Amino acid sequence: MEIRVLKYFLAVAREENITRAAESLHIAQPSLSKQIIELEQELGKKLLIRGKRKITLTEEGVLLRKRAEDILSLVEKTERDISSNFTEVAGDISIGGNIPQTILQTASSMQKQYPSVSFQFYSGDAIDVTERLDHGTIDFAILLQPIDNTKYKYITLPDKSVWGVLMKSESEFSKLPVIKKENLIQMPLILHRRIGLQQNIADWAQTDLDNLNITSTYNVMHGSPVSFVRNDMGYFLITRDLLSPELDSSVVFRPLEPTLEIQYNLVWKRRNIFSNAAKIFLETLEQTIK
C-alpha cells in the first residue's frame, strides 16, 4: 500500500467524485479510477459505493480513511522532524485533549522566546487522543488519572476542576446550593460515554452504575452544552472548567458535594524521541509549574 495511493483515496473520499478528485490531484480520471480499483483488489474489500450522483464510503472505506489520515499525518510529522535542524528550536508541537490553562501559559511563554515554534492542538476524547499518542501523530496528550506508567510518562498539572450539574434555572434542584448523591440519583443525566468516568461518578454516589439514570451520552463536547439542557434532554454532568465563566441566565451550575475534583496530566510515550522544541517545551512547563 503506497503513500501516494492513500493520498488518492483520501482525495476521492473528500470530493465524493472521481472526476473532481482527479482534477484536484492533477491526474487523469482513468488513471485514478485504476489506482482505486487496484487498492480495493489489494485489500480484498470494496471501499467505495459508486452512486449516480456521488461516491460514498463503505464501512471498510471509513476505516481506511481514518487510518490513512493518521498514516499521512505521521509521515508528514516525521519528514518535518527529520529535516529540522536539531540545534534550532523550531517546528510543531502537537497536543491532544482538553487543553488546560497551564499548558496554554507555557505555550505562550515558549512562543515569545522561540517564534519559530508553533503549536497544534487536537480535540478528541480520551480513547481517540490516546490512540493518536500511541501512533505518534501527536507528541503529548492531556489525560486524567490513572495513567498507565508502563507505557507513558507524565507530569501532573496544577489545573483542577470540580464536577457538577448544569441545569435549567427553573429546575427543582436549582434551588439547592450543591448536589448530593441522593439528588443525583433522581436526575435524568447527560454524561460522558467513558465507562470508567461513569463508574467514578457511580462510586462517588455510592451506588451501582445501573442505578444512575443516564439518558444521553457524548464523547467530545463542541460548543456549549446549554442547548442540551434548554431542550430538556436532561441534567448535564460536567466539570466547571468546560463551561463559560459567565453562564446564560437560563441555566445554573451546581457543584457536587462532597467535592469531586479532576486533575489534568500531560502524558507522553516512554520511548518517544522528542524534537528539540518538544524537549524545551517540557523544561518550560516544569519551570511554569514551579
Tab-separated table of C-alpha atoms in Angstrom:
chain	number	residue	atom	x	y	z
A	1	MET	CA	0.000	0.000	0.000
A	2	GLU	CA	1.746	3.159	-1.205
A	3	ILE	CA	1.508	6.595	0.412
A	4	ARG	CA	0.670	8.046	-2.993
A	5	VAL	CA	-2.336	5.743	-3.366
A	6	LEU	CA	-3.566	6.623	0.121
A	7	LYS	CA	-3.487	10.290	-0.907
A	8	TYR	CA	-5.523	9.386	-3.994
A	9	PHE	CA	-8.069	7.511	-1.888
A	10	LEU	CA	-8.434	10.424	0.547
A	11	ALA	CA	-8.998	12.821	-2.337
A	12	VAL	CA	-11.835	10.642	-3.645
A	13	ALA	CA	-13.319	10.352	-0.142
A	14	ARG	CA	-13.131	14.128	0.270
A	15	GLU	CA	-14.525	15.095	-3.143
A	16	GLU	CA	-17.080	12.226	-3.284
A	17	ASN	CA	-16.470	12.246	-7.031
A	18	ILE	CA	-13.740	10.656	-9.191
A	19	THR	CA	-13.639	13.498	-11.719
A	20	ARG	CA	-13.271	16.239	-9.102
A	21	ALA	CA	-10.705	14.177	-7.186
A	22	ALA	CA	-8.652	13.663	-10.361
A	23	GLU	CA	-8.757	17.387	-11.075
A	24	SER	CA	-7.611	18.237	-7.543
A	25	LEU	CA	-4.740	15.744	-7.873
A	26	HIS	CA	-3.865	16.886	-11.427
A	27	ILE	CA	-4.003	13.364	-12.826
A	28	ALA	CA	-6.179	11.699	-15.471
A	29	GLN	CA	-9.510	10.273	-14.319
A	30	PRO	CA	-8.922	6.781	-15.821
A	31	SER	CA	-5.583	6.561	-14.020
A	32	LEU	CA	-7.171	7.496	-10.700
A	33	SER	CA	-10.011	5.001	-11.169
A	34	LYS	CA	-7.475	2.270	-11.921
A	35	GLN	CA	-5.446	3.069	-8.790
A	36	ILE	CA	-8.556	2.885	-6.571
A	37	ILE	CA	-9.681	-0.419	-8.113
A	38	GLU	CA	-6.198	-1.880	-7.587
A	39	LEU	CA	-6.277	-0.696	-3.956
A	40	GLU	CA	-9.611	-2.472	-3.424
A	41	GLN	CA	-8.180	-5.617	-5.017
A	42	GLU	CA	-5.057	-5.422	-2.845
A	43	LEU	CA	-7.138	-5.172	0.331
A	44	GLY	CA	-9.777	-7.630	-0.853
A	45	LYS	CA	-12.524	-5.219	0.218
A	46	LYS	CA	-14.881	-2.824	-1.514
A	47	LEU	CA	-14.062	0.692	-0.307
A	48	LEU	CA	-16.429	2.840	-2.362
A	49	ILE	CA	-20.095	2.755	-3.269
A	50	ARG	CA	-20.261	4.385	-6.684
A	51	GLY	CA	-23.636	6.103	-6.907
A	52	LYS	CA	-25.062	8.138	-9.783
A	53	ARG	CA	-24.572	11.475	-8.060
A	54	LYS	CA	-21.777	10.872	-5.597
A	55	ILE	CA	-19.414	8.316	-4.136
A	56	THR	CA	-19.829	7.160	-0.548
A	57	LEU	CA	-17.574	5.032	1.618
A	58	THR	CA	-18.285	1.502	2.731
A	59	GLU	CA	-17.643	0.555	6.358
A	60	GLU	CA	-14.169	-0.614	5.329
A	61	GLY	CA	-13.690	2.639	3.422
A	62	VAL	CA	-14.489	4.696	6.507
A	63	LEU	CA	-11.910	2.718	8.497
A	64	LEU	CA	-9.277	3.149	5.783
A	65	ARG	CA	-9.949	6.893	5.611
A	66	LYS	CA	-9.229	7.269	9.341
A	67	ARG	CA	-6.122	5.099	9.157
A	68	ALA	CA	-4.896	6.854	6.011
A	69	GLU	CA	-5.280	10.260	7.675
A	70	ASP	CA	-3.257	9.012	10.649
A	71	ILE	CA	-0.574	7.485	8.408
A	72	LEU	CA	-0.150	10.609	6.284
A	73	SER	CA	-0.109	12.810	9.364
A	74	LEU	CA	2.657	10.677	10.869
A	75	VAL	CA	4.620	10.699	7.576
A	76	GLU	CA	4.414	14.496	7.371
A	77	LYS	CA	5.414	14.868	11.031
A	78	THR	CA	8.360	12.504	10.551
A	79	GLU	CA	9.545	14.415	7.487
A	80	ARG	CA	9.376	17.711	9.391
A	81	ASP	CA	11.219	16.296	12.404
A	82	ILE	CA	13.989	14.678	10.354
A	83	SER	CA	14.541	17.685	8.090
A	84	SER	CA	14.654	20.128	11.012
A	85	ASN	CA	17.920	21.422	12.436
A	86	PHE	CA	18.320	19.737	15.821
A	87	THR	CA	20.266	22.689	17.183
A	88	GLU	CA	17.431	25.039	16.273
A	89	VAL	CA	14.332	25.406	18.439
A	90	ALA	CA	11.638	25.334	15.761
A	91	GLY	CA	8.826	23.222	14.382
A	92	ASP	CA	5.469	21.934	15.561
A	93	ILE	CA	4.434	20.638	18.967
A	94	SER	CA	1.155	18.715	18.876
A	95	ILE	CA	-1.012	18.226	21.959
A	96	GLY	CA	-4.320	16.365	22.130
A	97	GLY	CA	-7.195	16.590	24.583
A	98	ASN	CA	-8.827	19.299	26.673
A	99	ILE	CA	-6.104	21.945	26.968
A	100	PRO	CA	-5.850	23.459	30.488
A	101	GLN	CA	-4.586	26.922	31.393
A	102	THR	CA	-1.081	25.854	32.463
A	103	ILE	CA	-0.401	24.355	29.029
A	104	LEU	CA	-1.624	27.497	27.277
A	105	GLN	CA	0.538	29.690	29.510
A	106	THR	CA	3.568	27.514	28.778
A	107	ALA	CA	2.884	27.545	25.037
A	108	SER	CA	2.526	31.319	25.031
A	109	SER	CA	5.732	31.781	27.023
A	110	MET	CA	7.663	29.478	24.721
A	111	GLN	CA	6.421	31.136	21.530
A	112	LYS	CA	7.581	34.523	22.803
A	113	GLN	CA	11.061	33.115	23.296
A	114	TYR	CA	11.075	30.874	20.198
A	115	PRO	CA	8.894	32.447	17.467
A	116	SER	CA	9.626	29.572	15.058
A	117	VAL	CA	7.756	27.100	17.300
A	118	SER	CA	4.076	26.511	16.540
A	119	PHE	CA	1.507	24.504	18.485
A	120	GLN	CA	-1.127	22.194	17.060
A	121	PHE	CA	-3.992	21.389	19.416
A	122	TYR	CA	-6.151	18.371	18.673
A	123	SER	CA	-9.592	17.978	20.205
A	124	GLY	CA	-10.799	14.450	20.918
A	125	ASP	CA	-11.954	12.110	23.632
A	126	ALA	CA	-9.500	10.078	25.749
A	127	ILE	CA	-9.716	6.997	23.513
A	128	ASP	CA	-9.037	8.935	20.318
A	129	VAL	CA	-6.274	11.054	21.859
A	130	THR	CA	-4.524	8.023	23.395
A	131	GLU	CA	-4.669	6.222	20.055
A	132	ARG	CA	-3.032	9.178	18.324
A	133	LEU	CA	-0.394	9.352	21.058
A	134	ASP	CA	0.386	5.658	20.556
A	135	HIS	CA	0.589	6.106	16.771
A	136	GLY	CA	2.912	9.075	17.150
A	137	THR	CA	0.707	11.599	15.346
A	138	ILE	CA	0.713	13.808	18.457
A	139	ASP	CA	3.575	14.492	20.889
A	140	PHE	CA	1.579	14.876	24.092
A	141	ALA	CA	-1.880	14.157	25.445
A	142	ILE	CA	-3.887	15.692	28.264
A	143	LEU	CA	-5.402	12.845	30.257
A	144	LEU	CA	-6.952	12.190	33.637
A	145	GLN	CA	-5.522	9.671	36.073
A	146	PRO	CA	-4.974	6.779	36.370
A	147	ILE	CA	-2.123	6.794	33.818
A	148	ASP	CA	-0.530	3.553	32.626
A	149	ASN	CA	3.037	4.240	33.775
A	150	THR	CA	4.357	1.133	31.998
A	151	LYS	CA	3.635	2.848	28.673
A	152	TYR	CA	3.714	6.548	29.490
A	153	LYS	CA	5.498	9.230	31.425
A	154	TYR	CA	3.528	12.182	32.711
A	155	ILE	CA	3.553	15.442	34.635
A	156	THR	CA	0.649	16.186	36.949
A	157	LEU	CA	-0.559	19.704	36.218
A	158	PRO	CA	-1.803	22.151	38.857
A	159	ASP	CA	-5.037	22.649	36.914
A	160	LYS	CA	-8.065	21.282	38.757
A	161	SER	CA	-11.776	21.487	38.249
A	162	VAL	CA	-14.869	20.300	40.076
A	163	TRP	CA	-17.712	18.136	38.839
A	164	GLY	CA	-21.214	19.486	38.960
A	165	VAL	CA	-24.569	19.564	37.191
A	166	LEU	CA	-25.716	22.071	34.573
A	167	MET	CA	-29.495	22.505	34.729
A	168	LYS	CA	-32.331	24.839	33.884
A	169	SER	CA	-32.721	27.830	36.187
A	170	GLU	CA	-36.304	26.807	36.975
A	171	SER	CA	-35.350	23.226	37.846
A	172	GLU	CA	-36.400	21.993	41.266
A	173	PHE	CA	-32.742	21.212	42.038
A	174	SER	CA	-31.580	24.727	41.092
A	175	LYS	CA	-32.710	25.940	44.499
A	176	LEU	CA	-30.052	23.756	46.109
A	177	PRO	CA	-26.528	25.213	46.623
A	178	VAL	CA	-24.935	21.804	45.936
A	179	ILE	CA	-25.960	18.431	44.504
A	180	LYS	CA	-25.662	15.424	46.784
A	181	LYS	CA	-25.753	11.760	45.878
A	182	GLU	CA	-29.432	11.360	46.723
A	183	ASN	CA	-30.227	14.256	44.356
A	184	LEU	CA	-28.103	12.907	41.514
A	185	ILE	CA	-29.782	9.514	41.531
A	186	GLN	CA	-33.125	11.209	40.858
A	187	MET	CA	-31.910	13.063	37.766
A	188	PRO	CA	-32.044	12.027	34.081
A	189	LEU	CA	-28.352	12.522	33.308
A	190	ILE	CA	-26.344	13.524	30.239
A	191	LEU	CA	-22.907	12.065	30.852
A	192	HIS	CA	-19.654	11.347	29.041
A	193	ARG	CA	-19.680	7.954	27.330
A	194	ARG	CA	-16.469	6.691	29.003
A	195	ILE	CA	-17.407	3.770	31.219
A	196	GLY	CA	-14.511	4.472	33.577
A	197	LEU	CA	-15.726	8.027	34.108
A	198	GLN	CA	-19.304	6.884	34.588
A	199	GLN	CA	-18.090	4.381	37.158
A	200	ASN	CA	-16.231	7.162	39.016
A	201	ILE	CA	-19.492	9.078	39.295
A	202	ALA	CA	-21.319	5.957	40.499
A	203	ASP	CA	-18.591	5.359	43.100
A	204	TRP	CA	-18.937	8.954	44.283
A	205	ALA	CA	-22.703	8.440	44.615
A	206	GLN	CA	-22.028	5.145	46.450
A	207	THR	CA	-24.294	3.215	44.117
A	208	ASP	CA	-24.132	0.806	41.198
A	209	LEU	CA	-23.740	2.243	37.721
A	210	ASP	CA	-27.103	0.720	36.755
A	211	ASN	CA	-28.789	2.935	39.337
A	212	LEU	CA	-27.744	6.115	37.532
A	213	ASN	CA	-30.407	7.302	35.098
A	214	ILE	CA	-28.122	8.034	32.111
A	215	THR	CA	-30.449	9.099	29.311
A	216	SER	CA	-27.839	10.524	26.890
A	217	THR	CA	-24.080	10.309	26.374
A	218	TYR	CA	-21.444	12.224	24.399
A	219	ASN	CA	-17.754	11.788	23.587
A	220	VAL	CA	-16.490	15.319	22.854
A	221	MET	CA	-18.422	18.453	23.661
A	222	HIS	CA	-18.014	21.019	20.867
A	223	GLY	CA	-19.596	24.323	21.754
A	224	SER	CA	-21.815	24.875	24.762
A	225	PRO	CA	-23.895	22.142	26.424
A	226	VAL	CA	-26.515	24.742	27.337
A	227	SER	CA	-28.715	23.786	24.357
A	228	PHE	CA	-28.974	20.209	25.660
A	229	VAL	CA	-30.325	21.485	28.962
A	230	ARG	CA	-32.637	24.067	27.392
A	231	ASN	CA	-34.240	21.389	25.224
A	232	ASP	CA	-34.981	19.156	28.225
A	233	MET	CA	-32.509	16.442	27.272
A	234	GLY	CA	-31.613	16.078	30.943
A	235	TYR	CA	-29.182	17.284	33.589
A	236	PHE	CA	-25.690	17.744	32.167
A	237	LEU	CA	-22.943	16.335	34.384
A	238	ILE	CA	-19.783	18.292	33.523
A	239	THR	CA	-16.716	19.943	35.055
A	240	ARG	CA	-16.820	23.677	35.660
A	241	ASP	CA	-13.761	24.447	33.519
A	242	LEU	CA	-15.596	23.280	30.387
A	243	LEU	CA	-18.259	25.967	30.817
A	244	SER	CA	-18.098	29.695	30.130
A	245	PRO	CA	-17.095	31.834	33.131
A	246	GLU	CA	-20.454	33.587	32.874
A	247	LEU	CA	-23.377	31.262	32.247
A	248	ASP	CA	-26.527	32.003	30.300
A	249	SER	CA	-29.293	33.181	32.630
A	250	SER	CA	-31.467	30.237	31.597
A	251	VAL	CA	-29.132	27.718	33.260
A	252	VAL	CA	-27.226	27.278	36.516
A	253	PHE	CA	-24.306	25.101	37.599
A	254	ARG	CA	-24.367	23.325	40.955
A	255	PRO	CA	-21.223	21.533	42.222
A	256	LEU	CA	-21.313	18.058	43.695
A	257	GLU	CA	-20.951	17.600	47.446
A	258	PRO	CA	-18.742	16.088	48.689
A	259	THR	CA	-16.489	17.780	46.146
A	260	LEU	CA	-15.383	15.597	43.264
A	261	GLU	CA	-12.282	17.052	41.606
A	262	ILE	CA	-10.387	16.220	38.452
A	263	GLN	CA	-6.705	16.918	37.848
A	264	TYR	CA	-5.072	17.036	34.454
A	265	ASN	CA	-1.839	15.350	33.387
A	266	LEU	CA	0.469	15.940	30.433
A	267	VAL	CA	1.310	12.486	29.076
A	268	TRP	CA	3.858	11.194	26.556
A	269	LYS	CA	5.206	7.810	25.433
A	270	ARG	CA	8.077	6.409	27.475
A	271	ARG	CA	10.295	5.657	24.481
A	272	ASN	CA	9.395	8.725	22.490
A	273	ILE	CA	12.142	10.574	20.610
A	274	PHE	CA	11.413	14.260	21.040
A	275	SER	CA	12.368	17.133	18.819
A	276	ASN	CA	14.453	19.882	20.369
A	277	ALA	CA	11.329	22.052	20.596
A	278	ALA	CA	9.377	19.358	22.474
A	279	LYS	CA	12.231	18.894	24.955
A	280	ILE	CA	12.342	22.616	25.683
A	281	PHE	CA	8.540	22.660	25.992
A	282	LEU	CA	8.783	20.106	28.828
A	283	GLU	CA	11.517	22.154	30.512
A	284	THR	CA	9.446	25.326	30.169
A	285	LEU	CA	6.395	23.545	31.579
A	286	GLU	CA	8.320	22.382	34.655
A	287	GLN	CA	9.506	25.960	35.227
A	288	THR	CA	5.950	27.249	34.821
A	289	ILE	CA	4.658	24.778	37.411
A	290	LYS	CA	7.433	25.682	39.874
